[in-house]
XYZ file of N, CA and C in Angstrom:
258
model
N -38.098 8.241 21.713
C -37.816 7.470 20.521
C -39.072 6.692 20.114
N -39.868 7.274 19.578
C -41.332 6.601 19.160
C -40.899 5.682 17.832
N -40.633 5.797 17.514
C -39.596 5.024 15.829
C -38.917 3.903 16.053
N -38.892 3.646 17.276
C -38.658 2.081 17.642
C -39.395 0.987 17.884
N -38.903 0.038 17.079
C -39.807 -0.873 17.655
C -39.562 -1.972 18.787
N -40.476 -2.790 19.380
C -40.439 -3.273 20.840
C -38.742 -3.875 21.326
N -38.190 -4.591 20.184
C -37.399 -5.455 20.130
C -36.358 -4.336 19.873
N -36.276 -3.431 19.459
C -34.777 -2.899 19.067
C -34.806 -1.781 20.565
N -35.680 -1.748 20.956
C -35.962 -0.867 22.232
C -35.239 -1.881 23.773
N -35.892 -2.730 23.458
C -35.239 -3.761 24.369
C -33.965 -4.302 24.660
N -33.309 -4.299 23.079
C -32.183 -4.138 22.932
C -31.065 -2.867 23.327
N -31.707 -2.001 22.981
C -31.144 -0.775 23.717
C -31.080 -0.593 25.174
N -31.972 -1.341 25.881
C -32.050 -1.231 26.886
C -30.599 -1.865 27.711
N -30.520 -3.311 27.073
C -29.863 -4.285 27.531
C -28.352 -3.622 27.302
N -28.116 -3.312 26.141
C -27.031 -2.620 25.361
C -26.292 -1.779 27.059
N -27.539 -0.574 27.013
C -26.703 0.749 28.228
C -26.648 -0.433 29.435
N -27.835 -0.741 29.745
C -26.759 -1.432 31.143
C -25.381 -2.569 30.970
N -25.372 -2.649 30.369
C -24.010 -3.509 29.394
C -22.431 -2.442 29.711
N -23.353 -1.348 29.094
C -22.232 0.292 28.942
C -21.729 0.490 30.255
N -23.100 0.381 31.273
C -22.850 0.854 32.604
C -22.248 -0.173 33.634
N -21.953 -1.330 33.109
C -21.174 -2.404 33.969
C -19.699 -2.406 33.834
N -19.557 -1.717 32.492
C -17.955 -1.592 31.523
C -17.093 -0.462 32.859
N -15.750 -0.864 33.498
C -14.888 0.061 34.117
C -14.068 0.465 33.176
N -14.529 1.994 32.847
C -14.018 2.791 32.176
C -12.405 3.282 32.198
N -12.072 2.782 33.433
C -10.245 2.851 33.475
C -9.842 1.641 32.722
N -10.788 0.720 32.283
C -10.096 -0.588 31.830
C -10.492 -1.076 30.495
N -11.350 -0.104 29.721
C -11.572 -0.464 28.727
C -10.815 -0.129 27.146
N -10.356 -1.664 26.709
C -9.494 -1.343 25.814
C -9.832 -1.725 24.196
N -9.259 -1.986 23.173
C -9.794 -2.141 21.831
C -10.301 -3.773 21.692
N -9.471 -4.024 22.576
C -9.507 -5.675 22.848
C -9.491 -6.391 21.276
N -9.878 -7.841 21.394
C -9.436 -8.881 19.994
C -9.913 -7.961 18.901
N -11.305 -7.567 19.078
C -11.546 -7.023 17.688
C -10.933 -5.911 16.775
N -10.356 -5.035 18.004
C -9.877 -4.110 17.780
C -8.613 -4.537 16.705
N -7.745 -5.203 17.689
C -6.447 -5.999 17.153
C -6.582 -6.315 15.677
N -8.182 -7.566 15.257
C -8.154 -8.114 14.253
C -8.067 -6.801 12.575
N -9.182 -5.965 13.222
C -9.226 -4.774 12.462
C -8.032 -4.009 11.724
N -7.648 -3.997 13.194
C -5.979 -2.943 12.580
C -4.994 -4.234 11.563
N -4.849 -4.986 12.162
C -4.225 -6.160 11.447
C -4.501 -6.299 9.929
N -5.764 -6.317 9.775
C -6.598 -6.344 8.239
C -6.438 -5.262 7.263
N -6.089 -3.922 8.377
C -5.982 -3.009 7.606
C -4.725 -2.766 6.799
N -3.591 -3.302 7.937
C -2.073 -3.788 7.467
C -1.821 -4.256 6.903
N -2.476 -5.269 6.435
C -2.232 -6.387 5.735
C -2.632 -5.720 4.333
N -3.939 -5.011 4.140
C -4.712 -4.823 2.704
C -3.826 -3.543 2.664
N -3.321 -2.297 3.443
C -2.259 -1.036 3.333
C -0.497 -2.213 2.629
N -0.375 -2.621 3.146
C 0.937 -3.710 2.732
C 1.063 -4.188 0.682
N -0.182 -4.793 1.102
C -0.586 -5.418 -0.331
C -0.748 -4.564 -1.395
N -1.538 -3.636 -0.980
C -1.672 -2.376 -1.984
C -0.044 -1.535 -2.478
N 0.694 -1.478 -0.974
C 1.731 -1.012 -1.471
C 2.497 -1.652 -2.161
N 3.047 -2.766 -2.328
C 3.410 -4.206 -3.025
C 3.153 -3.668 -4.519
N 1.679 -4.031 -4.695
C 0.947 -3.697 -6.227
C 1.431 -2.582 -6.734
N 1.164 -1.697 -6.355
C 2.023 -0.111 -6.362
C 3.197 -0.304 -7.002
N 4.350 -0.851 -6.030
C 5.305 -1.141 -6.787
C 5.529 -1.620 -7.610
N 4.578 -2.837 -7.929
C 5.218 -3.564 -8.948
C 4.770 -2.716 -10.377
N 3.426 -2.323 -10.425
C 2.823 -1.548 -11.448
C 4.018 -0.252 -11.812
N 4.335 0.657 -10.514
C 5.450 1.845 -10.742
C 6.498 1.264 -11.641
N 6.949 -0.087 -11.463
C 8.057 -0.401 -12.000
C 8.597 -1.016 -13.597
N 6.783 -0.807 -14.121
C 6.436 -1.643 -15.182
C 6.264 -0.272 -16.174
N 6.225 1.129 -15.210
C 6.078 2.279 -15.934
C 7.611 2.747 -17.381
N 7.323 2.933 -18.547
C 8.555 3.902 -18.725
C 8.202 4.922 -18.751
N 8.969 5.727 -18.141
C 9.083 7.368 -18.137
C 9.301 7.761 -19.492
N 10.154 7.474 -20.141
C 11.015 7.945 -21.452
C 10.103 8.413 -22.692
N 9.480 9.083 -23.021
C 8.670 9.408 -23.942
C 9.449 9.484 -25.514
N 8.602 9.060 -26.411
C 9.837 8.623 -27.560
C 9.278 9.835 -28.327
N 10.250 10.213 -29.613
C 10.218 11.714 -30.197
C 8.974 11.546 -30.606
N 8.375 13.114 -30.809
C 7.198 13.518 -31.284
C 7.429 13.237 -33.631
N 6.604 12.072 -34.047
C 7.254 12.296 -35.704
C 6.743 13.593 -36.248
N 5.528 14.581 -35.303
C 4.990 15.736 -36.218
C 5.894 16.486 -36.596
N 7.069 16.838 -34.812
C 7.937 17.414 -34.913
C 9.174 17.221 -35.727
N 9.278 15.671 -35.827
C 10.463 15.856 -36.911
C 10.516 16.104 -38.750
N 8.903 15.651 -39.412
C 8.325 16.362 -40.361
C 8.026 17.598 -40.547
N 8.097 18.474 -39.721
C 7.786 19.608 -39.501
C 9.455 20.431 -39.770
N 10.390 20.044 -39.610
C 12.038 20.338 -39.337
C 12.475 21.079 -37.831
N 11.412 21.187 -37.380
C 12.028 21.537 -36.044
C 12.702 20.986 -35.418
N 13.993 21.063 -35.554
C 15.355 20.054 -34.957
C 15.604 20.803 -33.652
N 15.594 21.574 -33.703
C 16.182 22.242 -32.122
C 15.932 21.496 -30.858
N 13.991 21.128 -31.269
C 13.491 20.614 -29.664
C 14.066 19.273 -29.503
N 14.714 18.595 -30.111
C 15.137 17.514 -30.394
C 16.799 17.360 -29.822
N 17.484 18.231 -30.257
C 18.752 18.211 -29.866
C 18.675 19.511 -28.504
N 18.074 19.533 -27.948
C 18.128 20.802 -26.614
C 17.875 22.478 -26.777
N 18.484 22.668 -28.197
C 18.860 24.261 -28.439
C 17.838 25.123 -28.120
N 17.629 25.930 -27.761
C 17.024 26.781 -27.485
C 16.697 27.594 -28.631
N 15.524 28.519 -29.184
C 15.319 29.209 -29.935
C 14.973 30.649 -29.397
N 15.739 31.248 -29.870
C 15.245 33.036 -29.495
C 14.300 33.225 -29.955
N 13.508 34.168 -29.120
C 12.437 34.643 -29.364
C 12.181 35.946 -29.390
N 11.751 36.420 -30.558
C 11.560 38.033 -31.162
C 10.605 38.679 -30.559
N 11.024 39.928 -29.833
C 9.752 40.838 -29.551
C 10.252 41.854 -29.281
């Protein structure tokens, strides 16, 4: 690793023997881990919240087309179906 410099080298150093003191049957996510997932719950929660409230502010109901009713095409309006010639 020539691309290092003295101090981040040193740090690395300190870092693995750090790694190599850790008992690997016992290492767990510990506080930070906890705080993380928590944060993520919290902002996954909130979002879903917003979600709802926005979904609920939606109308579906689309109101008649006026081209179509200037036009006299009544059918699409009342359901009927139109045959089609071929």
């Amino acid at each position: 690793m020539p691309d290092m410099s003295a101090s981040a080298s040193l740090a690395m150093t300190q870092l693995a023997t750090l790694a190599k003191e850790v008992d690997e049957d016992k290492v767990t996510p510990g506080v930070l881990g906890f705080i993380v997932f928590a944060v993520m719950a919290l902002a996954v929660w909130g979002l879903m919240k917003s979600m709802n409230r926005h979904m609920s502010r939606v109308d579906f109901l689309e109101p008649p087309d006026p081209k179509a009713d200037a036009a006299g095409e009544g059918a699409e309006t009342t359901g009927a179906a139109k045959p089609q010639q071929g």
